[in-house]
Amino acid sequence: MSLAVRFSVTLLLAFWLLGVFLEWLVPIIPQLTLFVPLMHNSYSLVCHQQQSKLLGDSVYHSLVCSRCAGIYVGLFISSIAALFFLYRNEPPLKIIIFASAPMLADVFLCAFGIYSYSKSLAFITGFLLGSAGFLYFYSALKKLIQELNSKKN
Amino acid sequence: MKKFISPAVCGFAAGVLQVVPLIKSFACCLIIPGAAFLSLWLDQKASKSTNKIPMKKALVFGLFTGLTAAFFGTVFEVFVTFITRQNDVIVAFPELQRMIADFPLSPELKNQVMEIFQTVRKELMETGFSWLYTFTILFNNLIVNSIFGIVGGLIGAQILNSKNKSSEA
């Protein structure tokens, strides 16, 4: 896959992450306040946004919960790694199983009250899934481009 | 059109999950990608195929799932708001006021933001409908759900293909 495509993916993920942490940018660019409610609504589609599970202090919060933020940061970090290292092999199924197991375990253990919700644990388990998930996305995107190119030729 | 039954069904279910009060609080970034994955899996089960899923098909299924979820999500949201005259904008308004008040901004900017939301809130409370609100959620849903659907479709196809490969071995 060309560097331009890989860079575009990283750039898109960077924009999405900027949106996640939009409130934290308000002190630097106050005009962004106009977009906060709108972006809040957009991100509510992909996250429950429970106040107690958001990253941040009493004033500025992330627009998604710790777990979702972890997933996006994981995707972003993996996309940066993809700029420098080419993932040549197809990721085997066990990678996604191992990467999602801690997150699923954390979700169920919290839901059943075995232990209480921890933002850092949610973030880390989300990060694991996000970074592994990117391998599948990358591989699928590579194949999609190949399929489209082979149809053209 | 028959081949798009599974993305239509999964998109409809995801759209409902995004809107229905209470269920909505379980919303997660994995709902739309999960629906796209499920649509591919159901299609494979229905056709009893073990062939590799072409990525172009995964892309179309993901996009269709996302668009269906966006359409039904918006229709239900507008309908529920029209009936109940209550929605997130109205419920979260006091929180929004507090949040904007906490931000270190000029009073003019704060007033400008509050004025826009005050207008939408008033329309929703009085008539149960606002063009600005409807357009905003439709636009939001179309963009976000389509992207998440496509990503879910591509990752889903990759996982299903790996699964088929490992079961063949």
CSV table of N, CA and C in Angstrom, one decimal, chain A residues 3 8 12 18 23-24 26 29 38-39 45 47 67 99 105-106 108 118 131 142 144-145 151:
chain,number,residue,atom,x,y,z
A,3,LEU,N,2.5,5.0,0.5
A,3,LEU,CA,2.7,5.8,1.6
A,3,LEU,C,1.6,6.9,1.7
A,8,SER,N,-2.9,9.1,4.6
A,8,SER,CA,-4.3,9.6,4.7
A,8,SER,C,-5.0,8.9,5.8
A,12,LEU,N,-6.7,10.9,8.9
A,12,LEU,CA,-8.2,10.8,9.2
A,12,LEU,C,-8.3,10.5,10.7
A,18,LEU,N,-8.7,14.3,17.3
A,18,LEU,CA,-8.8,15.7,17.7
A,18,LEU,C,-10.2,16.1,18.2
A,23,GLU,N,-12.7,19.4,23.6
A,23,GLU,CA,-12.8,20.3,24.7
A,23,GLU,C,-11.5,20.8,25.3
A,24,TRP,N,-10.5,19.9,25.2
A,24,TRP,CA,-9.2,20.2,25.7
A,24,TRP,C,-8.5,21.3,24.9
A,26,VAL,N,-10.2,23.9,23.7
A,26,VAL,CA,-10.9,25.2,23.8
A,26,VAL,C,-10.0,26.3,24.5
A,29,ILE,N,-7.9,27.5,21.5
A,29,ILE,CA,-8.7,28.1,20.4
A,29,ILE,C,-10.2,28.2,20.9
A,38,LEU,N,-22.2,20.4,19.1
A,38,LEU,CA,-22.4,19.6,17.9
A,38,LEU,C,-21.6,18.3,17.8
A,39,MET,N,-20.3,18.5,18.2
A,39,MET,CA,-19.4,17.3,18.2
A,39,MET,C,-19.8,16.3,19.3
A,45,LEU,N,-23.3,9.2,19.1
A,45,LEU,CA,-23.7,8.1,18.3
A,45,LEU,C,-22.8,6.9,18.5
A,47,CYS,N,-20.8,6.5,21.4
A,47,CYS,CA,-20.4,6.2,22.8
A,47,CYS,C,-21.5,6.7,23.7
A,67,ARG,N,-12.8,3.8,27.4
A,67,ARG,CA,-12.6,2.6,26.6
A,67,ARG,C,-12.6,2.9,25.1
A,99,ALA,N,-6.6,-10.0,21.7
A,99,ALA,CA,-6.7,-8.6,22.0
A,99,ALA,C,-8.0,-8.2,22.5
A,105,ALA,N,-13.5,-9.2,29.1
A,105,ALA,CA,-13.4,-9.6,30.5
A,105,ALA,C,-13.7,-8.4,31.4
A,106,ASP,N,-13.0,-7.3,31.1
A,106,ASP,CA,-13.2,-6.1,31.9
A,106,ASP,C,-14.7,-5.6,31.9
A,108,PHE,N,-17.4,-7.4,31.4
A,108,PHE,CA,-18.3,-8.3,32.1
A,108,PHE,C,-18.0,-8.3,33.6
A,118,SER,N,-12.6,1.1,36.2
A,118,SER,CA,-11.4,1.9,36.3
A,118,SER,C,-11.1,2.4,34.9
A,131,SER,N,-5.4,-1.3,18.7
A,131,SER,CA,-4.2,-1.5,18.0
A,131,SER,C,-4.2,-2.8,17.2
A,142,LYS,N,-5.7,-3.0,2.1
A,142,LYS,CA,-4.7,-3.3,1.1
A,142,LYS,C,-5.4,-4.2,0.0
A,144,LEU,N,-8.6,-4.4,-0.6
A,144,LEU,CA,-9.6,-3.6,-1.4
A,144,LEU,C,-9.0,-2.8,-2.5
A,145,ILE,N,-7.8,-2.2,-2.2
A,145,ILE,CA,-7.1,-1.5,-3.2
A,145,ILE,C,-6.6,-2.4,-4.3
A,151,LYS,N,-9.4,-4.7,-11.2
A,151,LYS,CA,-10.6,-4.5,-12.0
A,151,LYS,C,-10.3,-3.5,-13.1
